Short mmCIF file of C-alpha atoms and ligand atoms in Angstrom, two decimals:
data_model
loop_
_atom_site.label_atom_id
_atom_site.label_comp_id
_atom_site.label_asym_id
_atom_site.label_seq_id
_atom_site.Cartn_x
_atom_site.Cartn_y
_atom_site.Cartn_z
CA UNK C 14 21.72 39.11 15.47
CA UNK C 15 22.56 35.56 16.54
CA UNK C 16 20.64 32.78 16.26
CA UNK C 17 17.13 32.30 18.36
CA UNK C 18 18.40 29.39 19.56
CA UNK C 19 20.68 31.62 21.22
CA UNK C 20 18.45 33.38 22.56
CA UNK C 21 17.79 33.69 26.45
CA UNK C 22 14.66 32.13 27.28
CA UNK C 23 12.46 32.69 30.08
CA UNK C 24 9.98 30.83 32.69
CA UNK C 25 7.31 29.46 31.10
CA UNK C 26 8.67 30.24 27.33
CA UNK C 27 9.38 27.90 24.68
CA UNK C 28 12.66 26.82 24.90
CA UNK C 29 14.80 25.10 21.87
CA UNK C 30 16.56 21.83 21.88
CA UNK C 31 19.10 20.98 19.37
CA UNK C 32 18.70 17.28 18.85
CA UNK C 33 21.20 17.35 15.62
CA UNK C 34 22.67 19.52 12.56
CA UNK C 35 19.41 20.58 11.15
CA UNK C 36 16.75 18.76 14.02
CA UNK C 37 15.04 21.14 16.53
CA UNK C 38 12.78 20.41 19.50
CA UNK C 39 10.72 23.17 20.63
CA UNK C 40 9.72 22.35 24.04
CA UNK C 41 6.09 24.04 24.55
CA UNK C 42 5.91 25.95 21.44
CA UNK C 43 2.45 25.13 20.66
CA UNK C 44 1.11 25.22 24.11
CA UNK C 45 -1.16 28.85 24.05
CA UNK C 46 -2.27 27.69 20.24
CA UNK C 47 -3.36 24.21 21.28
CA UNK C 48 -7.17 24.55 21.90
CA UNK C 49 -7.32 26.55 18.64
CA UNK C 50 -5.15 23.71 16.44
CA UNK C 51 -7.62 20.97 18.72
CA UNK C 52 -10.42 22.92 17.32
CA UNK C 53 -9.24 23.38 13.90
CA UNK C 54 -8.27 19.22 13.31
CA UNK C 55 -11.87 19.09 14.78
CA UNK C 56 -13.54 20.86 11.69
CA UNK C 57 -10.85 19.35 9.31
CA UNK C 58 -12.35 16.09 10.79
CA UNK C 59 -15.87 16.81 9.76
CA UNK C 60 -15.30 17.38 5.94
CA UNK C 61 -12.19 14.66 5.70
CA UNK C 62 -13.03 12.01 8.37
CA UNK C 63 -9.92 10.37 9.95
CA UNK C 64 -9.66 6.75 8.64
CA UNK C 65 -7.40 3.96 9.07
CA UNK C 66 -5.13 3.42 5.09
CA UNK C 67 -3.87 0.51 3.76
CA UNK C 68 -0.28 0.11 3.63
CA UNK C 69 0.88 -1.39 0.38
CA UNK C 70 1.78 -4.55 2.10
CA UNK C 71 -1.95 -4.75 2.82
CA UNK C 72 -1.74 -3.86 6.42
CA UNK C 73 -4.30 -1.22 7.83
CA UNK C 74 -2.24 1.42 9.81
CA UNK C 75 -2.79 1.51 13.88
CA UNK C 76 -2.82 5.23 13.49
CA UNK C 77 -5.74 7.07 11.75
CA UNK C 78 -5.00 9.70 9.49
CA UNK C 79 -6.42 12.43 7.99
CA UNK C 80 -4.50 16.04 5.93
CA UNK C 81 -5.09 19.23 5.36
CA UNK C 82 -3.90 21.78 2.49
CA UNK C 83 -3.65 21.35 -1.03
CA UNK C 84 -1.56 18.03 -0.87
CA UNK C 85 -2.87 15.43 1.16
CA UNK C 86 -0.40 11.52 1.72
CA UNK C 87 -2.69 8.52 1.20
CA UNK C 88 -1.68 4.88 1.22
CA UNK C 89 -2.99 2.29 -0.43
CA UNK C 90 -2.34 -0.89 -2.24
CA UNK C 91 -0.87 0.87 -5.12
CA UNK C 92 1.56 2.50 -2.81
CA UNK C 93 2.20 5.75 -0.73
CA UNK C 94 1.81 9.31 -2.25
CA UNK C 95 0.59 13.05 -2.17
CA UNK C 96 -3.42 13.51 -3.58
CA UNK C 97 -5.02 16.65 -4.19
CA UNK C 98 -8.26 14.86 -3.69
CA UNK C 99 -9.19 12.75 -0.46
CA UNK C 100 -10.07 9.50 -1.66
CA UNK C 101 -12.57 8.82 0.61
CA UNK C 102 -14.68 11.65 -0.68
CA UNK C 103 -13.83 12.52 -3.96
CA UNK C 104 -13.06 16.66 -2.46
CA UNK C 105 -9.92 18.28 -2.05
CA UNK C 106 -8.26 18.10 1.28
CA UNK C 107 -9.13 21.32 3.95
CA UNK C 108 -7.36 23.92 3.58
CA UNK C 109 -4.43 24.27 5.79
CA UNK C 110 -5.82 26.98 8.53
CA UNK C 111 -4.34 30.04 8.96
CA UNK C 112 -3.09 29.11 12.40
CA UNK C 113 -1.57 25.98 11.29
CA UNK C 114 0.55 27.68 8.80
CA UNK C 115 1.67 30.74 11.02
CA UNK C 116 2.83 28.04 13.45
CA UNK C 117 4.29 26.00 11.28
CA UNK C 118 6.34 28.91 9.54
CA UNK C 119 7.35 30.14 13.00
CA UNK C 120 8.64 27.07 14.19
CA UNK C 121 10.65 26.58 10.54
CA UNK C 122 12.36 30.12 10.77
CA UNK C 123 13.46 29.39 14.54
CA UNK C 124 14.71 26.43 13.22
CA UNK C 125 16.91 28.04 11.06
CA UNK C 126 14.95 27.50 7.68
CA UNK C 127 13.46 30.89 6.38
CA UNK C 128 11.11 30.11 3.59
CA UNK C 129 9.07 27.07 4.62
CA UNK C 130 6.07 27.24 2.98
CA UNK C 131 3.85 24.08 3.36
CA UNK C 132 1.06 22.37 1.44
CA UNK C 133 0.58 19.59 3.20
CA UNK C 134 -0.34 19.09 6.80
CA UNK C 135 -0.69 15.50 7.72
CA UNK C 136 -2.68 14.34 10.72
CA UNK C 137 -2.32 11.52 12.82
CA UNK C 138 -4.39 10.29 15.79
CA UNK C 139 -2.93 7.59 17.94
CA UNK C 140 -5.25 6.16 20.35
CA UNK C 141 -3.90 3.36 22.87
CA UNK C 142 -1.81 0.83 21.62
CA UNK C 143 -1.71 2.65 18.38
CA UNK C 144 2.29 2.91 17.02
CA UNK C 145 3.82 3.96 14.10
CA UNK C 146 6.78 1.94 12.61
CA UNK C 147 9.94 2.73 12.10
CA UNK C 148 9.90 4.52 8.58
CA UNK C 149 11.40 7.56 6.01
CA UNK C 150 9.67 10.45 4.78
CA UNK C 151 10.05 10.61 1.31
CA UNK C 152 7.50 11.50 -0.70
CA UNK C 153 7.96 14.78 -0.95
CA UNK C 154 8.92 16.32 -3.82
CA UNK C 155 11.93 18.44 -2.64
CA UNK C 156 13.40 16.93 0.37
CA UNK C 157 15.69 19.83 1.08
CA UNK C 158 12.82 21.35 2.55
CA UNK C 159 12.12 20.72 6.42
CA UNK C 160 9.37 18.66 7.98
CA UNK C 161 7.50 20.91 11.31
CA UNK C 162 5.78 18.18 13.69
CA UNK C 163 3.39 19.50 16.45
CA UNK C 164 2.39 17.15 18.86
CA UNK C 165 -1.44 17.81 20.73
CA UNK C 166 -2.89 14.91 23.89
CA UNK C 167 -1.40 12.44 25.27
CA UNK C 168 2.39 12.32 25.30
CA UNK C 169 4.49 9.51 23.40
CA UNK C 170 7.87 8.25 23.17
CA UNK C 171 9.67 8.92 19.60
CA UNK C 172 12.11 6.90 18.30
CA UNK C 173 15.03 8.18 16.36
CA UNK C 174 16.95 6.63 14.22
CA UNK C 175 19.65 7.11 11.55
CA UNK C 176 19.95 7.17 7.70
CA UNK C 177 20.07 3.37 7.79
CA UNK C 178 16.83 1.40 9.17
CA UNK C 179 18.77 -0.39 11.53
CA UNK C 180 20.78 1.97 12.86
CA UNK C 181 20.49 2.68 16.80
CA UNK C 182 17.51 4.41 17.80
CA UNK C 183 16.97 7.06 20.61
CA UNK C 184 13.77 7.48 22.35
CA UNK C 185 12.80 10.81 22.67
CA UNK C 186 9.31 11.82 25.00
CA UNK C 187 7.44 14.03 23.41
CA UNK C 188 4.69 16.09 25.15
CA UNK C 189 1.40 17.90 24.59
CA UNK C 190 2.47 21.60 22.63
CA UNK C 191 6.17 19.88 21.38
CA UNK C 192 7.39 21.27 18.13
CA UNK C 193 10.08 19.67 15.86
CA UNK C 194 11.58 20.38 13.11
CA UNK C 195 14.10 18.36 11.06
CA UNK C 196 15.80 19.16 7.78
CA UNK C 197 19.20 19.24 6.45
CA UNK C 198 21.18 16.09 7.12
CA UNK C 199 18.58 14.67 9.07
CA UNK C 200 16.04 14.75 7.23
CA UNK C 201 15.97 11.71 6.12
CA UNK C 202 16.43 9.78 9.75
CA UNK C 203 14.11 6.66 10.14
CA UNK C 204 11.71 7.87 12.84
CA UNK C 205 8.63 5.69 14.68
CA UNK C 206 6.27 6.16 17.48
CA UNK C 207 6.10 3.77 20.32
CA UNK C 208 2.45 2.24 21.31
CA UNK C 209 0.60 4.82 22.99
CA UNK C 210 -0.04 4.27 26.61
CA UNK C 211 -3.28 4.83 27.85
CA UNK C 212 -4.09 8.26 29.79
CA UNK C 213 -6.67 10.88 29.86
CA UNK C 214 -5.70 14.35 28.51
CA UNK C 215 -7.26 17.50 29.51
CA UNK C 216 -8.05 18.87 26.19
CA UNK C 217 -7.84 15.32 24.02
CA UNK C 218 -9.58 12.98 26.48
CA UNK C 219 -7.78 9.28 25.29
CA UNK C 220 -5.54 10.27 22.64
CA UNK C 221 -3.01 11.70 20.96
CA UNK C 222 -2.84 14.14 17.67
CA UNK C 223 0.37 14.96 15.57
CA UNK C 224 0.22 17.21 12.64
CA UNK C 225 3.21 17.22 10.33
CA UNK C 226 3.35 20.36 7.97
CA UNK C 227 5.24 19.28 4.71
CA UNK C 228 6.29 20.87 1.09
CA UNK C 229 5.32 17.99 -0.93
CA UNK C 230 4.55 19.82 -4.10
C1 MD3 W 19 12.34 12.80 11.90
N1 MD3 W 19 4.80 11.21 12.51
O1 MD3 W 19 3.64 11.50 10.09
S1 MD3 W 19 6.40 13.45 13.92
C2 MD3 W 19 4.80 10.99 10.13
O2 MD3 W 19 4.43 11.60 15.94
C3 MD3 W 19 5.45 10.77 11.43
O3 MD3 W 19 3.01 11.13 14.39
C4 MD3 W 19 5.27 10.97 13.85
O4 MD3 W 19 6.50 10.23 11.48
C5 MD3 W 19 4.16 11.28 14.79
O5 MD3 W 19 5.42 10.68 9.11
C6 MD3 W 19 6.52 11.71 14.14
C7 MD3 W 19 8.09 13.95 13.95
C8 MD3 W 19 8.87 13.68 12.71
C9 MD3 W 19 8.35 13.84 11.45
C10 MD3 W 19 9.16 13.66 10.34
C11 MD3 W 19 10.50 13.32 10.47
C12 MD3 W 19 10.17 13.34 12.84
C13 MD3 W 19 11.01 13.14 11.75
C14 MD3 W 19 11.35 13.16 9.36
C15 MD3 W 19 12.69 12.83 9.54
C16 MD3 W 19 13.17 12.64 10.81
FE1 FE W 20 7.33 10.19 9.46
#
């Protein structure tokens, strides 16, 4: 069988988007799943409350941020890491929904990368104005494993960089039900999220929600 990417697709289907060696874009792959995900970061809300962290610099983050799964990333003074336990409440993270992990797998093995099983989903809420600097993912333990993004609301513009912070950046929209995937040689890219303009989303009202599945363990 070849590749999915390979695939035919079809009105109205997901369609893939190679955006490098191991990057994916999967244009409308969470679309039919969105109220459920919406509903789900709803009731991981209400046990771990999104908040705003403290980067170690001291700065608090535009973009609130809450996990689920058996990992969760905090930052703080001391620095960035994974924590089995929210800080805020002293109780382990959510667990990661079964619908969150089906898609996340999903999107993986389209991607090319059979396997993916995550612990840790992080979620982050832009509201307007909120942005998200230019930065690495690296905290994860084995970083051979890829990073699945789902992005839920209002759309953004993603900036893409390379393995050096200032390399040239491409801006890349990104819309309500986008998957991404990235592994491989780019998984280590310096990424960032422009401010978020100001809109009104049928199913998010004034923001924006991104959930990145990770194997941080
Ligand atoms: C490219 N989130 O949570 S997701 C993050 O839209 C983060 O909230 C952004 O960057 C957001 O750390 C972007 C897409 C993404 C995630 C990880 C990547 C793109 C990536 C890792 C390497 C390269
Ligand atoms: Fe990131």
């Amino acid at each position: 069988m070849t590749s999915p990417l390979f695939e035919t697709t079809h009105p109205g289907e997901p369609w893939p988007e190679r955006l490098g060696p191991g990057a994916v874009r999967l244009h409308g792959f969470a679309l039919t799943e969105a109220p459920a995900l919406i509903a789900e970061v709803a009731r991981i809300a209400e046990s771990a409350p999104f908040r705003h962290m403290i980067t170690p610099s001291g700065h608090r983050m535009a973009v609130a941020m809450t996990n689920g799964g058996a990992l969760g990333w905090v930052s703080d003074r001391t620095g960035y890491r994974y924590e089995p336990l929210d800080p805020l409440t002293g109780r382990p993270w959510p667990p990661l929904p079964d619908c969150f992990l089906r898609l996340a797998q999903d999107a993986a093995a389209q991607a090319g990368f059979a396997g993916f099983v995550p612990d840790a989903c992080l979620i982050n809420r832009y509201q307007p104005d909120a942005r998200l600097s230019l930065h690495q993912d690296r905290d994860e333990r084995d970083l051979s494993a890829p990073i699945v993004s789902v992005s839920l609301g209002l759309p953004a513009v993603f900036l893409w960089g390379g393995l050096k912070w200032k390399d040239p950046t491409r801006r890349i929209p990104l819309v309500h039900g986008d998957g991404l995937v990235w592994g491989g040689p780019d998984r280590l890219r310096y990424h960032g999220v422009l401010p978020l303009k100001a809109g009104q989303h049928a199913l998010l009202g004034e923001q924006r929600i991104n959930l990145t599945f990770r194997q941080a363990g």
